[in-house]
């Protein structure tokens, strides 16, 4: 007889009590002494926020911080600060817990890097902000700081303050937080991006001169109780004497760093008025080691050098903050933690939070900042124990019940394993004296035992004294019970249902076909239950890589500002970026400059044939001196106002002054056309707003673009680069490492262009003839070098400023889009079209592109197209024999959207400046790559055909790997794959 597979009814109370479904059960006041707090809808959020404090993974997945707590940094803890001169900062600055973080921020900026090492002279009293609170962005990362400082999310005057134009205002924000510390009574603020930092401490510092021998080694005990940290040592990465620091304001004048800057801040690469120092020969791995150090704190103990006090826990998930509760319900974000912000908090609720933080500080100051008060229980340890005990086995349960699981065995075997595993989880709470496999009344006491197992001792008769518990402790205790209630209820339901299946209990019993059929049905129910539970819990520990890393690999999320952080905001699709070792790249990478380091010809492994190409052109390069720094700091540069060298950064000059050079391409000549260009690819962060992949979106609307690819990215993400060509986009170069080109020496400028072109040739089998200078920074010297490499300079007429969205604000970028669309409608481009600068830089830029492309396409009636099309350049690559033929403008206007491919050939040797450095082996690479793009008019999935060395399945490598960032169910985690970063190919 088939057993009815109804949801298991949890029996409450005695055997004669009425059965009710678990999901309808909520403890009564008698059962739940803390029910007055009513955290039933946010218990998971409070628990996850509390348990995730000082852990990298959960705060990266859910970067919009919602909690504040207090802690201490023990005496003698080492902290680090890197800078471009050897003189200690005079006032507030950023100190990292890991030297790799400080050094990684500064080492790649050119010039000498000095690393200052400090030690805590006494226990440091700190305010800890969760989320990506040190990441500069406008998507909610900085909300909690704004509320603490101003009582709102929009700044002191309601206009956005330092939070509307965040990068340029980071120092203003730091000033405000540090002033708050002086007023409220804490030493510093702990924040996180790609690692943990603490700010404000140097305002308490009496430093010794690092060049004074007495300043080295561990210092004597501090002379004053106000002295928080002491300088231990200074390390220079260049032997030359450092420039003297000029007298300056209390605060440094530029942000501490980010993925790209506006170049206007002093001290980046070249000190004001000081000489330029060479980069350390060992700095090439600085970013990699920074990433590695961030992974040390992902889960497990997290950043353990900060000792958290649960008594001081204050959270914006507190249900008493009714304005936020109402806002989440209105926005339907109560179960979507990645979309939750503090926008909409009332001034009353903001003041409640500020008051609670101040009260916690007052209590800490009265107790002398001790964490061992007699009424304090180890709630942090309790939360960690719950995650440690249940997370791994919940992951195994999901693996057993998922329809697409890799587990072997029939449904009966899987259901039997589920029964055994749920028993193991419930074992401490089961009374097996009345065990029955045919009814479940005996399970009735299991739920309350399990739900309250970790908090029974914390009540009125427990170790803590009820009247002395803070609200923070109460919230954590109730959240533990709420989490355990749902977790235990789900496990009891599944275990009870597994018993009712009648599965064999001994080896002598044999499974039947009825068991198999019933098991198949119930596995689908269990999958919904287990997946729903794990998504509700949202623990970061479930995000992991699919295999154990090699010693030279790390398993990591894309931390801001490393890896192009972008949150998936569309759908519930799980995207799994995977490590792939692509032989055509790994076989030759040692002959290239280091990834993301300024290219030159002096690095080890560079081929003599590459050097010979430069030597052949060197004598003819115009005698125009480099200007400014790699990062675009042009302070102190004296330039003739007549612009003798057609310097674009000076006055947007695009008509060279030097005879024989071609004009820059700035616009499409055809009426009312939009030259669609995307800079800074390829990358693995294509989670735009309406699809799993931005490239998928472009393909779905048959939209092609000109893609300006960075050479370092091409070697990092070769299959993504193949995907771009395979989809029919035009490919151009965008330098090797994205510097301001006019700051480069002749050799560096050559290498930046040459190796970006060479990378494209080796990975794609095409030799490009166009390039775009990063930031538009080009003059006649750079144009000459580019033209000798057969590269035509393409800039733009209109700039959306999307790359700078974090500084100017997303509304400003949207206003630019709207202005250009309005111009398309009012006849501005009636005679000639435009070329517009946009980026595939990160989720924000691609999401904006998705948002406005429909309006652009409907308004620009001449068409939205690659630059090659609007310039009627049907063969944009050097390769002959009609290898790649793009439509001309007339064909495009008639509806042609595909490129023709008669035969896929290896890279031609008939190049204006022959890339003779490409070896015979690379010719084979080009041929195999040609095969990868042979089906450009049919399916982009063919790009994966070259991925024989892809670690995971290669069947959809190009498209799946291109999808990039993790976006599992609104960052609901589950078992989404983590991103493996390989040393040298990250």
PDB file of N, CA and C in Angstrom, residues 665 667-669 675-677 705-706 708 730 732 772 794-795 835 865-873:
ATOM      1  N   UNK A 665      39.940  58.829 -34.088  1.00  0.00           N
ATOM      2  CA  UNK A 665      38.530  58.601 -34.393  1.00  0.00           C
ATOM      3  C   UNK A 665      37.714  59.002 -33.182  1.00  0.00           C
ATOM      4  N   UNK A 667      34.019  60.046 -33.666  1.00  0.00           N
ATOM      5  CA  UNK A 667      32.589  59.954 -33.873  1.00  0.00           C
ATOM      6  C   UNK A 667      32.277  59.124 -35.099  1.00  0.00           C
ATOM      7  N   UNK A 668      31.057  58.641 -35.181  1.00  0.00           N
ATOM      8  CA  UNK A 668      30.597  57.916 -36.361  1.00  0.00           C
ATOM      9  C   UNK A 668      30.165  58.931 -37.420  1.00  0.00           C
ATOM     10  N   UNK A 669      30.603  58.769 -38.663  1.00  0.00           N
ATOM     11  CA  UNK A 669      30.251  59.757 -39.687  1.00  0.00           C
ATOM     12  C   UNK A 669      28.803  59.662 -40.165  1.00  0.00           C
ATOM     13  N   UNK A 675      28.085  55.036 -31.849  1.00  0.00           N
ATOM     14  CA  UNK A 675      29.188  54.099 -31.840  1.00  0.00           C
ATOM     15  C   UNK A 675      29.287  53.489 -30.454  1.00  0.00           C
ATOM     16  N   UNK A 676      28.925  52.217 -30.338  1.00  0.00           N
ATOM     17  CA  UNK A 676      28.789  51.545 -29.048  1.00  0.00           C
ATOM     18  C   UNK A 676      30.124  50.923 -28.668  1.00  0.00           C
ATOM     19  N   UNK A 677      30.768  51.437 -27.629  1.00  0.00           N
ATOM     20  CA  UNK A 677      32.072  50.940 -27.197  1.00  0.00           C
ATOM     21  C   UNK A 677      32.038  50.585 -25.722  1.00  0.00           C
ATOM     22  N   UNK A 705      29.142  45.460 -30.285  1.00  0.00           N
ATOM     23  CA  UNK A 705      29.875  46.632 -29.797  1.00  0.00           C
ATOM     24  C   UNK A 705      31.337  46.492 -30.176  1.00  0.00           C
ATOM     25  N   UNK A 706      32.086  47.576 -29.970  1.00  0.00           N
ATOM     26  CA  UNK A 706      33.542  47.513 -30.040  1.00  0.00           C
ATOM     27  C   UNK A 706      34.045  47.329 -28.620  1.00  0.00           C
ATOM     28  N   UNK A 708      37.085  47.144 -26.092  1.00  0.00           N
ATOM     29  CA  UNK A 708      38.483  47.512 -25.877  1.00  0.00           C
ATOM     30  C   UNK A 708      39.008  46.688 -24.711  1.00  0.00           C
ATOM     31  N   UNK A 730      33.449  43.661 -32.296  1.00  0.00           N
ATOM     32  CA  UNK A 730      34.761  44.079 -32.774  1.00  0.00           C
ATOM     33  C   UNK A 730      35.701  44.164 -31.576  1.00  0.00           C
ATOM     34  N   UNK A 732      39.358  45.532 -29.942  1.00  0.00           N
ATOM     35  CA  UNK A 732      40.475  46.468 -30.020  1.00  0.00           C
ATOM     36  C   UNK A 732      41.293  46.369 -28.732  1.00  0.00           C
ATOM     37  N   UNK A 772      42.431  52.127 -27.709  1.00  0.00           N
ATOM     38  CA  UNK A 772      41.912  53.309 -27.015  1.00  0.00           C
ATOM     39  C   UNK A 772      42.811  53.589 -25.819  1.00  0.00           C
ATOM     40  N   UNK A 794      41.414  55.454 -31.135  1.00  0.00           N
ATOM     41  CA  UNK A 794      39.967  55.688 -31.072  1.00  0.00           C
ATOM     42  C   UNK A 794      39.651  56.264 -29.694  1.00  0.00           C
ATOM     43  N   UNK A 795      39.105  57.453 -29.648  1.00  0.00           N
ATOM     44  CA  UNK A 795      38.676  58.015 -28.366  1.00  0.00           C
ATOM     45  C   UNK A 795      37.147  58.077 -28.357  1.00  0.00           C
ATOM     46  N   UNK A 835      30.382  58.723 -30.872  1.00  0.00           N
ATOM     47  CA  UNK A 835      30.955  57.542 -30.231  1.00  0.00           C
ATOM     48  C   UNK A 835      30.919  57.812 -28.736  1.00  0.00           C
ATOM     49  N   UNK A 865      25.997  50.585 -33.061  1.00  0.00           N
ATOM     50  CA  UNK A 865      26.853  49.618 -33.742  1.00  0.00           C
ATOM     51  C   UNK A 865      28.302  49.750 -33.314  1.00  0.00           C
ATOM     52  N   UNK A 866      29.142  48.752 -33.674  1.00  0.00           N
ATOM     53  CA  UNK A 866      30.575  48.877 -33.446  1.00  0.00           C
ATOM     54  C   UNK A 866      31.175  49.999 -34.290  1.00  0.00           C
ATOM     55  N   UNK A 867      32.312  50.501 -33.861  1.00  0.00           N
ATOM     56  CA  UNK A 867      32.975  51.588 -34.589  1.00  0.00           C
ATOM     57  C   UNK A 867      33.347  51.141 -35.990  1.00  0.00           C
ATOM     58  N   UNK A 868      33.823  49.912 -36.157  1.00  0.00           N
ATOM     59  CA  UNK A 868      34.215  49.426 -37.483  1.00  0.00           C
ATOM     60  C   UNK A 868      33.060  49.512 -38.464  1.00  0.00           C
ATOM     61  N   UNK A 869      31.861  49.222 -38.004  1.00  0.00           N
ATOM     62  CA  UNK A 869      30.694  49.250 -38.891  1.00  0.00           C
ATOM     63  C   UNK A 869      30.385  50.668 -39.323  1.00  0.00           C
ATOM     64  N   UNK A 870      30.339  51.579 -38.365  1.00  0.00           N
ATOM     65  CA  UNK A 870      29.975  52.949 -38.741  1.00  0.00           C
ATOM     66  C   UNK A 870      31.076  53.632 -39.545  1.00  0.00           C
ATOM     67  N   UNK A 871      32.309  53.118 -39.474  1.00  0.00           N
ATOM     68  CA  UNK A 871      33.413  53.637 -40.281  1.00  0.00           C
ATOM     69  C   UNK A 871      33.558  52.873 -41.590  1.00  0.00           C
ATOM     70  N   UNK A 872      32.637  51.948 -41.854  1.00  0.00           N
ATOM     71  CA  UNK A 872      32.672  51.129 -43.067  1.00  0.00           C
ATOM     72  C   UNK A 872      33.981  50.369 -43.213  1.00  0.00           C
ATOM     73  N   UNK A 873      34.510  49.920 -42.109  1.00  0.00           N
ATOM     74  CA  UNK A 873      35.736  49.131 -42.100  1.00  0.00           C
ATOM     75  C   UNK A 873      35.352  47.673 -41.962  1.00  0.00           C
TER      76      UNK A 873
END
